[in-house]
Amino acid sequence: MNLIPFPFPHHSDVTEAEYHDLLNGFKRPPDDEESAGLLELESQSIEKETQHTLPPQMNTIKYTGPVGTMSCDCGTSVSEARARGCKYDTLAASWLPDACRDDQLSADFDNAGPNGTWTYFANKEATTVLTIEQVAALPDSGLNCFWITQQWHLAHCTFYWKKLWRQRQIKVVIEHHYDCLGHIEHCERMLLKSGSLGDRVTEAAVGLSGDYLQLGPSGGCPSDQATIEEKDEGHHYDHSGNNMRIIA
């Protein structure tokens, strides 16, 4: 007997004939006009209720495609990002528009660090501490580079997996830079590395767009500050392999 999985969780397998009978039952039209009218009213009621239960901001966002295809670009400077209504997101280490942020998840990420906070450094030696405000302003500085522990980096990976899951509940747009297999594979390599990573530091750069990477004079640490291995471990690693924007 040919068995196929039932397409809903917690149900046993059914025969192929039973499965198609069930599908035909879903598609079967109402037997009379009264039933058809009731179905139409119920559909309208559900649609109206759904509209009222959506978060207020979701009623004002016009998506031009499936979730994840909306641009998360905030321009080429901090001032332009602010003018566009973007805010700095610590989880993404990037300026993002409202539609691309999960503020509750980012707050949880901030509290997940040692003693409920993460420390950001201006140098590889981890001797100069930066505030979040200073980190957020780095794209407008002469050197868009900061350093964090590998513990931060790994937490960033796992929290972005949470963001991918929460996308279905709150309809947040995942930046193209992270909505790709390359980011998952990059995180996988970091998680599988042996040894204690908590005391090590890795480089990062603040982004102004979730659609591409900004590399160049203001797009990361100087080459003499990071080895090739460190750049692979770094948060600004090119996860997709082809979405870089070179800034001259």
Short mmCIF file of C-alpha atoms in Angstrom, two decimals:
data_model
loop_
_atom_site.label_atom_id
_atom_site.label_comp_id
_atom_site.label_asym_id
_atom_site.label_seq_id
_atom_site.Cartn_x
_atom_site.Cartn_y
_atom_site.Cartn_z
CA MET A 1 0.00 0.00 0.00
CA ASN A 2 1.39 3.41 -1.02
CA LEU A 3 1.54 5.76 2.00
CA ILE A 4 2.28 9.50 1.86
CA PRO A 5 2.81 11.86 4.81
CA PHE A 6 -0.24 13.78 5.95
CA PRO A 7 0.52 17.47 5.40
CA PHE A 8 -0.24 18.56 8.98
CA PRO A 9 1.71 17.83 12.17
CA HIS A 10 0.72 15.18 14.71
CA HIS A 11 -1.31 13.15 12.21
CA SER A 12 -0.64 9.58 11.12
CA ASP A 13 -0.03 8.63 7.50
CA VAL A 14 -3.02 8.12 5.23
CA THR A 15 -3.37 6.32 1.95
CA GLU A 16 -2.94 8.26 -1.27
CA ALA A 17 -6.61 7.74 -2.13
CA GLU A 18 -7.72 9.05 1.28
CA TYR A 19 -5.40 12.01 0.89
CA HIS A 20 -6.85 13.02 -2.48
CA ASP A 21 -10.40 12.47 -1.18
CA LEU A 22 -9.59 14.90 1.62
CA LEU A 23 -8.24 17.48 -0.81
CA ASN A 24 -11.33 17.10 -3.00
CA GLY A 25 -13.46 17.65 0.10
CA PHE A 26 -11.68 20.95 0.76
CA LYS A 27 -12.28 22.03 -2.84
CA ARG A 28 -15.90 20.88 -3.10
CA PRO A 29 -18.29 23.85 -3.61
CA PRO A 30 -21.18 24.47 -1.18
CA ASP A 31 -24.36 22.49 -1.83
CA ASP A 32 -26.65 25.51 -1.84
CA GLU A 33 -26.69 29.30 -2.04
CA GLU A 34 -27.26 29.68 1.71
CA SER A 35 -24.06 27.78 2.53
CA ALA A 36 -22.16 29.79 -0.04
CA GLY A 37 -23.37 33.02 1.57
CA LEU A 38 -22.31 31.86 5.03
CA LEU A 39 -18.86 30.93 3.75
CA GLU A 40 -18.45 34.35 2.15
CA LEU A 41 -19.48 36.13 5.37
CA GLU A 42 -17.09 33.99 7.40
CA SER A 43 -14.25 34.76 4.99
CA GLN A 44 -14.94 38.51 5.24
CA SER A 45 -15.07 38.28 9.03
CA ILE A 46 -11.72 36.47 9.22
CA GLU A 47 -10.11 38.98 6.85
CA LYS A 48 -11.42 41.92 8.90
CA GLU A 49 -10.26 40.36 12.17
CA THR A 50 -6.78 39.72 10.73
CA GLN A 51 -6.44 43.33 9.67
CA HIS A 52 -7.26 44.54 13.18
CA THR A 53 -4.83 42.14 14.87
CA LEU A 54 -1.82 43.13 12.76
CA PRO A 55 0.69 45.43 14.45
CA PRO A 56 -0.06 49.09 13.57
CA GLN A 57 3.14 49.48 11.58
CA MET A 58 2.30 46.47 9.42
CA ASN A 59 -0.86 48.15 8.18
CA THR A 60 1.23 50.94 6.68
CA ILE A 61 3.95 48.85 5.03
CA LYS A 62 3.38 48.09 1.36
CA TYR A 63 5.33 45.02 0.36
CA THR A 64 6.27 44.75 -3.30
CA GLY A 65 7.04 41.04 -3.07
CA PRO A 66 7.36 38.12 -0.66
CA VAL A 67 8.71 38.80 2.81
CA GLY A 68 12.47 39.22 2.55
CA THR A 69 12.51 40.98 -0.83
CA MET A 70 11.99 44.52 0.52
CA SER A 71 15.13 46.63 0.55
CA CYS A 72 16.78 47.29 3.90
CA ASP A 73 19.01 50.03 2.48
CA CYS A 74 19.59 53.16 4.57
CA GLY A 75 21.84 55.12 2.24
CA THR A 76 25.55 55.88 2.36
CA SER A 77 25.95 57.94 5.53
CA VAL A 78 24.64 58.08 9.08
CA SER A 79 22.87 61.37 8.41
CA GLU A 80 21.11 59.87 5.38
CA ALA A 81 20.17 56.81 7.43
CA ARG A 82 18.59 59.03 10.07
CA ALA A 83 16.81 61.07 7.38
CA ARG A 84 15.30 57.84 6.06
CA GLY A 85 14.00 56.96 9.52
CA CYS A 86 16.52 54.18 10.06
CA LYS A 87 17.89 53.25 13.47
CA TYR A 88 21.08 51.47 14.48
CA ASP A 89 20.41 47.81 15.24
CA THR A 90 22.95 46.17 17.56
CA LEU A 91 22.05 42.63 16.51
CA ALA A 92 22.66 43.40 12.83
CA ALA A 93 25.49 45.88 13.53
CA SER A 94 23.81 47.95 10.87
CA TRP A 95 21.42 50.84 10.36
CA LEU A 96 18.03 49.41 9.39
CA PRO A 97 14.54 50.74 8.55
CA ASP A 98 11.61 49.81 10.78
CA ALA A 99 10.43 46.98 8.52
CA CYS A 100 13.79 45.21 8.84
CA ARG A 101 14.20 45.44 12.61
CA ASP A 102 12.97 43.17 15.37
CA ASP A 103 13.47 45.57 18.28
CA GLN A 104 12.37 43.07 20.94
CA LEU A 105 14.80 40.44 19.69
CA SER A 106 17.62 43.00 19.48
CA ALA A 107 16.92 44.04 23.09
CA ASP A 108 17.09 40.38 24.13
CA PHE A 109 20.38 40.09 22.25
CA ASP A 110 21.80 43.10 24.11
CA ASN A 111 20.87 41.49 27.43
CA ALA A 112 22.41 38.13 26.44
CA GLY A 113 25.99 39.32 26.91
CA PRO A 114 28.13 38.71 29.99
CA ASN A 115 26.51 40.49 32.94
CA GLY A 116 23.67 41.53 30.63
CA THR A 117 25.72 43.58 28.17
CA TRP A 118 28.23 43.33 25.33
CA THR A 119 31.50 45.24 25.16
CA TYR A 120 32.67 46.85 21.91
CA PHE A 121 36.31 47.74 21.30
CA ALA A 122 38.12 50.20 19.04
CA ASN A 123 41.21 48.00 18.66
CA LYS A 124 42.24 44.37 18.32
CA GLU A 125 43.97 44.46 21.71
CA ALA A 126 40.59 45.22 23.33
CA THR A 127 42.01 48.07 25.38
CA THR A 128 39.74 50.89 24.16
CA VAL A 129 36.01 50.50 24.79
CA LEU A 130 33.38 52.06 22.51
CA THR A 131 29.83 52.98 23.44
CA ILE A 132 26.99 51.82 21.20
CA GLU A 133 26.52 55.43 20.10
CA GLN A 134 30.17 55.58 19.04
CA VAL A 135 29.85 52.29 17.17
CA ALA A 136 26.73 53.50 15.36
CA ALA A 137 28.59 56.62 14.18
CA LEU A 138 31.54 54.68 12.70
CA PRO A 139 30.38 54.77 9.03
CA ASP A 140 30.99 58.53 9.04
CA SER A 141 34.43 58.19 10.60
CA GLY A 142 37.68 57.68 8.74
CA LEU A 143 37.80 54.05 9.87
CA ASN A 144 34.63 51.97 10.04
CA CYS A 145 36.00 49.22 12.24
CA PHE A 146 35.28 47.84 15.69
CA TRP A 147 36.02 44.63 17.52
CA ILE A 148 33.83 42.24 19.50
CA THR A 149 34.36 38.89 21.20
CA GLN A 150 33.69 35.65 19.37
CA GLN A 151 31.04 35.04 22.03
CA TRP A 152 29.18 38.06 20.62
CA HIS A 153 29.69 36.70 17.11
CA LEU A 154 28.22 33.28 17.95
CA ALA A 155 25.29 34.88 19.77
CA HIS A 156 24.68 37.03 16.68
CA CYS A 157 24.46 33.83 14.63
CA THR A 158 21.96 32.09 16.90
CA PHE A 159 19.84 35.22 17.34
CA TYR A 160 19.63 35.64 13.57
CA TRP A 161 18.29 32.11 13.35
CA LYS A 162 15.66 33.24 15.86
CA LYS A 163 14.94 36.25 13.67
CA LEU A 164 14.44 33.97 10.66
CA TRP A 165 11.90 31.96 12.66
CA ARG A 166 10.15 35.04 14.08
CA GLN A 167 9.84 36.41 10.55
CA ARG A 168 6.76 34.23 10.12
CA GLN A 169 5.08 35.69 13.21
CA ILE A 170 5.82 39.41 12.98
CA LYS A 171 6.58 39.70 9.23
CA VAL A 172 9.94 41.35 9.79
CA VAL A 173 12.02 41.62 6.63
CA ILE A 174 15.33 39.76 6.78
CA GLU A 175 18.18 41.66 5.15
CA HIS A 176 19.47 40.12 1.93
CA HIS A 177 22.91 40.01 3.53
CA TYR A 178 21.71 37.50 6.13
CA ASP A 179 18.85 35.80 4.30
CA CYS A 180 21.18 33.44 2.48
CA LEU A 181 22.87 30.06 2.83
CA GLY A 182 26.27 31.74 2.97
CA HIS A 183 25.55 33.31 6.36
CA ILE A 184 24.37 29.99 7.78
CA GLU A 185 27.47 28.19 6.50
CA HIS A 186 29.69 30.97 7.87
CA CYS A 187 28.06 30.64 11.31
CA GLU A 188 28.37 26.87 11.09
CA ARG A 189 32.15 27.13 10.61
CA MET A 190 32.44 29.42 13.62
CA LEU A 191 30.33 27.13 15.82
CA LEU A 192 32.37 24.07 14.84
CA LYS A 193 35.74 25.68 15.61
CA SER A 194 37.43 24.03 18.56
CA GLY A 195 38.72 25.82 21.63
CA SER A 196 37.34 28.58 23.78
CA LEU A 197 36.15 31.52 21.71
CA GLY A 198 34.80 33.70 24.47
CA ASP A 199 38.08 35.51 25.16
CA ARG A 200 39.00 36.04 21.51
CA VAL A 201 38.09 39.16 19.60
CA THR A 202 37.00 39.49 15.99
CA GLU A 203 36.60 42.49 13.74
CA ALA A 204 33.38 44.00 12.43
CA ALA A 205 32.13 46.99 10.47
CA VAL A 206 28.91 48.95 10.82
CA GLY A 207 26.60 48.60 7.83
CA LEU A 208 24.31 51.16 6.27
CA SER A 209 22.43 48.61 4.21
CA GLY A 210 21.28 45.04 4.68
CA ASP A 211 21.33 44.58 0.91
CA TYR A 212 25.11 44.58 0.42
CA LEU A 213 28.45 44.98 2.15
CA GLN A 214 30.35 48.25 2.14
CA LEU A 215 34.06 47.67 1.70
CA GLY A 216 36.86 50.18 1.26
CA PRO A 217 38.35 53.02 3.33
CA SER A 218 35.24 53.21 5.52
CA GLY A 219 34.19 49.58 5.20
CA GLY A 220 36.35 47.62 7.63
CA CYS A 221 39.66 47.29 9.44
CA PRO A 222 42.96 47.91 7.62
CA SER A 223 44.45 44.76 6.14
CA ASP A 224 47.36 44.80 8.58
CA GLN A 225 45.00 44.57 11.54
CA ALA A 226 43.35 41.28 10.61
CA THR A 227 44.61 38.00 9.21
CA ILE A 228 42.75 36.12 6.46
CA GLU A 229 41.44 33.69 9.09
CA GLU A 230 40.27 36.57 11.26
CA LYS A 231 38.49 38.14 8.31
CA ASP A 232 36.67 34.85 7.72
CA GLU A 233 35.71 34.85 11.39
CA GLY A 234 34.79 38.53 11.26
CA HIS A 235 31.23 39.76 11.36
CA HIS A 236 31.69 41.74 8.12
CA TYR A 237 32.52 38.53 6.20
CA ASP A 238 30.87 38.43 2.76
CA HIS A 239 28.24 35.81 3.55
CA SER A 240 26.80 35.54 0.05
CA GLY A 241 29.99 35.88 -1.93
CA ASN A 242 28.64 38.37 -4.45
CA ASN A 243 26.78 41.18 -2.69
CA MET A 244 29.67 43.53 -1.95
CA ARG A 245 29.66 47.23 -2.77
CA ILE A 246 33.14 48.69 -3.10
CA ILE A 247 33.43 52.23 -1.72
CA ALA A 248 36.33 54.15 -3.28
#
